[in-house]
Short mmCIF file of C-alpha atoms in Angstrom, two decimals:
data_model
loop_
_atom_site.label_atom_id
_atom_site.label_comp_id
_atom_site.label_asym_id
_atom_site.label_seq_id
_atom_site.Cartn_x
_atom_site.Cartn_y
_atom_site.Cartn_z
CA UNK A 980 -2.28 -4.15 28.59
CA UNK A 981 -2.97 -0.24 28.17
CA UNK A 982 -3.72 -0.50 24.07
CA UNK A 983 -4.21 3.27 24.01
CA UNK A 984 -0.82 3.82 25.32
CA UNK A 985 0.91 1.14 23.11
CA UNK A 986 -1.02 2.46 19.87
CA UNK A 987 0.35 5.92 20.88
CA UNK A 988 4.45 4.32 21.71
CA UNK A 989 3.85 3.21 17.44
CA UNK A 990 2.57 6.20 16.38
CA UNK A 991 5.87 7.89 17.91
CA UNK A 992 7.93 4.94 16.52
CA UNK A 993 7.02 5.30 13.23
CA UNK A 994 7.09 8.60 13.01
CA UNK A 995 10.83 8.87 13.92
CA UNK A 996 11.63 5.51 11.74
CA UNK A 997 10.33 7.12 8.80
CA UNK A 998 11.28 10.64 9.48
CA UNK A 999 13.83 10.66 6.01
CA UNK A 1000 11.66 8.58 3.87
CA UNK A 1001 10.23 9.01 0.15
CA UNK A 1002 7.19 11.02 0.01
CA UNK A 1003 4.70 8.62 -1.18
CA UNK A 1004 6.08 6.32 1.85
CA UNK A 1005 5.92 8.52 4.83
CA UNK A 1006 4.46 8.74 7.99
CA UNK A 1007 1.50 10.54 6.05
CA UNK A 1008 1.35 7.65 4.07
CA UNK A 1009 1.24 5.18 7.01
CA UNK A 1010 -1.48 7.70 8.82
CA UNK A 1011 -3.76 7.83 5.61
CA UNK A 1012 -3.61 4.32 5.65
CA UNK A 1013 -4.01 3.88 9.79
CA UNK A 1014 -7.44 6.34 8.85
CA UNK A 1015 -8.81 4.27 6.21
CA UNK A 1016 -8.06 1.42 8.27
CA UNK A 1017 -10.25 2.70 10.87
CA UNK A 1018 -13.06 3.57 8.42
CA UNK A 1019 -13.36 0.62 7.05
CA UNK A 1020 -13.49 -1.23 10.43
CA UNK A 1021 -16.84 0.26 11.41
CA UNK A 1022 -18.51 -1.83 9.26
CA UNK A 1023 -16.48 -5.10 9.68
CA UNK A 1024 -16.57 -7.40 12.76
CA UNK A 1025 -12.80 -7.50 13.63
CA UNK A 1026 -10.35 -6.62 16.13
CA UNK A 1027 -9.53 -3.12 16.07
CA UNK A 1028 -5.94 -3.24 17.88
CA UNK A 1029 -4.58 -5.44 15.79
CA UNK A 1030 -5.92 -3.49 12.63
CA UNK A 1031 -4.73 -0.21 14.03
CA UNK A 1032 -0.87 -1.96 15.03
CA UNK A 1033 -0.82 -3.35 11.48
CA UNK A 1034 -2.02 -1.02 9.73
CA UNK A 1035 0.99 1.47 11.57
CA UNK A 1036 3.66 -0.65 11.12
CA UNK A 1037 2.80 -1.65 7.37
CA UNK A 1038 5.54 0.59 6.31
CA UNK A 1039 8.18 0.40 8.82
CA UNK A 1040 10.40 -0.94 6.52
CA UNK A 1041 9.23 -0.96 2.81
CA UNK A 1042 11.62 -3.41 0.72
CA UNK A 1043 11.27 -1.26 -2.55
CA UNK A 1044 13.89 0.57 -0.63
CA UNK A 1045 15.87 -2.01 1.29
CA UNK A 1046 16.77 -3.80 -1.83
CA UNK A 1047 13.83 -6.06 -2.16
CA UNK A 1048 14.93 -7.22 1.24
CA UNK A 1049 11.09 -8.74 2.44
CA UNK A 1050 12.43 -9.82 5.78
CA UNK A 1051 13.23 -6.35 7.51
CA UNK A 1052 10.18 -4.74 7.90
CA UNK A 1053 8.54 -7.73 9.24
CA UNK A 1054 11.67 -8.16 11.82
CA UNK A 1055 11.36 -4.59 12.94
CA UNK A 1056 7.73 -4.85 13.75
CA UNK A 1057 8.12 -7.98 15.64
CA UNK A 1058 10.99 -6.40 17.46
CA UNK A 1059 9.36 -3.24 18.49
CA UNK A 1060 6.41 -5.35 19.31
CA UNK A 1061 8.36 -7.44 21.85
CA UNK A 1062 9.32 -4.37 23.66
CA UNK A 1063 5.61 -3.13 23.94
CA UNK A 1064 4.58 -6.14 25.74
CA UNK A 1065 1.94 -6.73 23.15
CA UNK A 1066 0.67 -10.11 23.82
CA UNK A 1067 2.35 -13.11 21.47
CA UNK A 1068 -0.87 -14.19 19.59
CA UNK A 1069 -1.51 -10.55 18.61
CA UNK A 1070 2.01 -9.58 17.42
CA UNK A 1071 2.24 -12.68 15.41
CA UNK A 1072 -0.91 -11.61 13.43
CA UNK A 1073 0.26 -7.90 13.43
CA UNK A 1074 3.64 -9.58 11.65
CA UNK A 1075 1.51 -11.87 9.46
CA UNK A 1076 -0.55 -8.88 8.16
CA UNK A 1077 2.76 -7.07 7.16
CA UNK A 1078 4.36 -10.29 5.34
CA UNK A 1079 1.44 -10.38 3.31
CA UNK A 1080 -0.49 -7.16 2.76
CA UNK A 1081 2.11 -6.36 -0.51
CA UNK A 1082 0.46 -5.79 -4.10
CA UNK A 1083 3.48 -8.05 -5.42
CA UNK A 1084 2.07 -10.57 -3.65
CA UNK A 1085 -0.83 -11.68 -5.78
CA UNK A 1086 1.47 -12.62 -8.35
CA UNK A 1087 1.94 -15.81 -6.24
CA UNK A 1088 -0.38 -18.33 -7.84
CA UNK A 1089 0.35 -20.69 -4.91
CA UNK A 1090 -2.55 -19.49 -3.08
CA UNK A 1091 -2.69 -17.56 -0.07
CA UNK A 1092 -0.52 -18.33 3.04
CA UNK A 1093 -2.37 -16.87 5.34
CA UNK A 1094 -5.24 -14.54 5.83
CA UNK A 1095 -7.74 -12.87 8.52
CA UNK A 1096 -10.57 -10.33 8.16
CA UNK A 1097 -7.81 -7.65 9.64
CA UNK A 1098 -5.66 -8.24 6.86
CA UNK A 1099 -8.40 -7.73 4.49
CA UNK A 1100 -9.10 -4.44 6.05
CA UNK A 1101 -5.38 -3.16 6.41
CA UNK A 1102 -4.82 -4.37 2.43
CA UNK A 1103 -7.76 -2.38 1.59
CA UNK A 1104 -6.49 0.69 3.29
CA UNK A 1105 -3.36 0.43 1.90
CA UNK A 1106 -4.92 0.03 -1.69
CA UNK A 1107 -6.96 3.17 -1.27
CA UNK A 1108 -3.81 5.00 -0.75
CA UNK A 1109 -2.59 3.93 -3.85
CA UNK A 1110 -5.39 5.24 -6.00
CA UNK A 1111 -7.36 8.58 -6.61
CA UNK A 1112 -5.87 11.54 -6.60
CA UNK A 1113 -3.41 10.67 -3.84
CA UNK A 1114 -2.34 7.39 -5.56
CA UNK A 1115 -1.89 9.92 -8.31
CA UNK A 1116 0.40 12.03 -6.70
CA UNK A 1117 2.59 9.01 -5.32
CA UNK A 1118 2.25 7.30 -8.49
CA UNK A 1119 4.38 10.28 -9.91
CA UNK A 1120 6.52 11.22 -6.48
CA UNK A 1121 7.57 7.75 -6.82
CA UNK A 1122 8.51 7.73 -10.39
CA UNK A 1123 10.62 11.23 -10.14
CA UNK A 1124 12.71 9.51 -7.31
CA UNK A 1125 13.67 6.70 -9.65
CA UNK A 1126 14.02 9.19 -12.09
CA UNK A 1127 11.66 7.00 -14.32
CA UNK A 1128 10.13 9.19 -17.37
CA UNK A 1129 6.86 10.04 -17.36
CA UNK A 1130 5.64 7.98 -20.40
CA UNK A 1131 6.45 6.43 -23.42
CA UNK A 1132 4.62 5.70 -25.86
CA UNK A 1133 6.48 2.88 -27.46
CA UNK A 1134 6.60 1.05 -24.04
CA UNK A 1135 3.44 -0.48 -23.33
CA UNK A 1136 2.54 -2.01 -19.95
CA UNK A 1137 3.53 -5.21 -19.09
CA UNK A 1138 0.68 -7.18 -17.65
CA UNK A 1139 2.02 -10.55 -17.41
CA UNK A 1140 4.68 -9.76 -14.96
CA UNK A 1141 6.02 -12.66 -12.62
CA UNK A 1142 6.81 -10.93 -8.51
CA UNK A 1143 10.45 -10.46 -9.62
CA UNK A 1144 9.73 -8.21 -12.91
CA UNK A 1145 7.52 -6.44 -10.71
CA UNK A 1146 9.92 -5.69 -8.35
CA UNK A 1147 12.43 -4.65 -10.59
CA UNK A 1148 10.70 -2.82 -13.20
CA UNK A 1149 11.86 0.51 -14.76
CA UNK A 1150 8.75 1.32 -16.65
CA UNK A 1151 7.76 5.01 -17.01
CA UNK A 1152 5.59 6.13 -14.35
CA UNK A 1153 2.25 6.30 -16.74
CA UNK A 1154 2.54 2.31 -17.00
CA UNK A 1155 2.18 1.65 -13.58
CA UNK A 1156 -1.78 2.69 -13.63
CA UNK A 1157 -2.11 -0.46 -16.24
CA UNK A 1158 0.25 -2.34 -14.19
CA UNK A 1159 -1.20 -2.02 -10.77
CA UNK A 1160 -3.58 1.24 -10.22
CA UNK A 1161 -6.33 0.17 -12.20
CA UNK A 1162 -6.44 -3.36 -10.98
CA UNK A 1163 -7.09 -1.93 -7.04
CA UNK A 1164 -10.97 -1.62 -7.80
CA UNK A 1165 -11.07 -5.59 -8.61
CA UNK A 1166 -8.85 -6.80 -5.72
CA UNK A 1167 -10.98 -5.40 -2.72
CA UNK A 1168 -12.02 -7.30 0.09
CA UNK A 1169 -14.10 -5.35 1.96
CA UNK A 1170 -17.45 -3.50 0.72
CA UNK A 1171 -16.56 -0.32 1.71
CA UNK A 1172 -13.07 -0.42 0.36
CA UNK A 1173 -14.83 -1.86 -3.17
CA UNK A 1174 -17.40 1.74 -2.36
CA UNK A 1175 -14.29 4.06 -1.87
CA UNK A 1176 -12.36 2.36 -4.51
CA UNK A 1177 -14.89 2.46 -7.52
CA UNK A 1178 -15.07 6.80 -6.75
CA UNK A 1179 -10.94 6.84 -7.10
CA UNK A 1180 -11.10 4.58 -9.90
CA UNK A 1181 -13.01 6.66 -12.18
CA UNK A 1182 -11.06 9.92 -10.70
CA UNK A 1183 -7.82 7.91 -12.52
CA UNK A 1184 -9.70 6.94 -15.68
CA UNK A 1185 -10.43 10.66 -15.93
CA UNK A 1186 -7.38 11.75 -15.00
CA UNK A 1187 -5.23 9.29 -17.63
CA UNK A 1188 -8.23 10.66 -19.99
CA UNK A 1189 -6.80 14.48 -19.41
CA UNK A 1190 -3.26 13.26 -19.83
CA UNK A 1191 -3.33 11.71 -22.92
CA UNK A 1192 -5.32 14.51 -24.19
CA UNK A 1193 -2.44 17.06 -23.16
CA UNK A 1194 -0.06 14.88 -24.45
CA UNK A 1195 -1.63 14.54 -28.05
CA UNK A 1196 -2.31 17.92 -28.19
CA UNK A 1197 -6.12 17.57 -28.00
CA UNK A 1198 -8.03 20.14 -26.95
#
């Protein structure tokens, strides 16, 4: 098995799969993510192939914009997977990562399903994506392509929300750093994802500090 070869065949997959998609969901996205992956694997006894596949693929299909269908992207992976060869025991963990890397998933109380030191890693670099200043900017991207406003005041975050509500909120944009970017720091596996995370974290405090200064009109 030439893993150099295969990593490069995904890198070209994914690219053309997500050619069209939403900004905050693009290949850039899945490349950050691939990156931090990467990072955070230098300090964490794990296998690096299946990180890097997973951590590729995360994306290939995001149900946020396949109607909440979780069964695609998993499908795809495991399909182009097949047709690399990759050995069975790896693309089954590759697919496992992707069912359950999702924020919406720790809204299941059951308990986890499954887990592995590379999913920890490929959740983590996924979660750094989604905070700091990039998390920022795809907090918002995200928010203008539902055309969800910005804020408002007299809707406050919901932070009880079962998986579905989640799923199929319509909050403005503002509420989703109460709803999900400012619970990242807390829900890190890894050390170095809780290092990088705490520096993004306080970026966003500041930043939501600026915004409801502008807003107010405070100088």
């Amino acid at each position: 098995m030439n893993e150099e070869k295969i990593i490069s065949n995904t890198i070209a997959f994914v690219k053309e799969a997500l050619k069209n998609a939403e900004g905050g969901h693009d290949w850039f996205h899945v490349e950050r993510v691939f990156k931090n992956a990467i990072l955070i694997s230098k300090e964490e006894k794990a296998n690096v192939f299946v990180i890097s596949l997973a951590a590729l693929l995360h994306d290939i299909a995001d149900p946020k914009f396949h109607n909440g269908n979780e069964t695609i992207g998993p499908k795809k992976a495991r399909d182009f997977l097949i047709s690399e060869n990759v050995p069975k025991e790896i693309g089954k963990h590759v697919v496992n990562i992707i069912k359950h890397i999702s924020f919406k998933n720790t809204f299941d109380k059951k308990g986890k399903e499954f887990t592995s030191k590379e999913l920890e890693i490929v959740q983590d670099a996924d979660r750094l994506d989604a905070i700091g200043a990039i998390g920022i900017a795809r907090c918002f991207n995200y928010g203008g392509f539902k055309n969800r406003p910005l804020y408002d005041p007299e809707i406050v975050p919901n932070l009880n929300m079962t998986k579905e509500e989640y799923k199929n909120s319509s909050a403005p944009t503002i509420n989703h750093f109460y709803e999900k970017l400012l619970l990242l720091k807390d829900q890190m596996n890894t050390e170095t994802g809780k290092r990088i995370a705490l520096e993004r974290h306080k970026f966003m405090e500041k930043y939501l500090e600026q915004f409801y200064n502008e807003w107010n009109g405070v100088k």
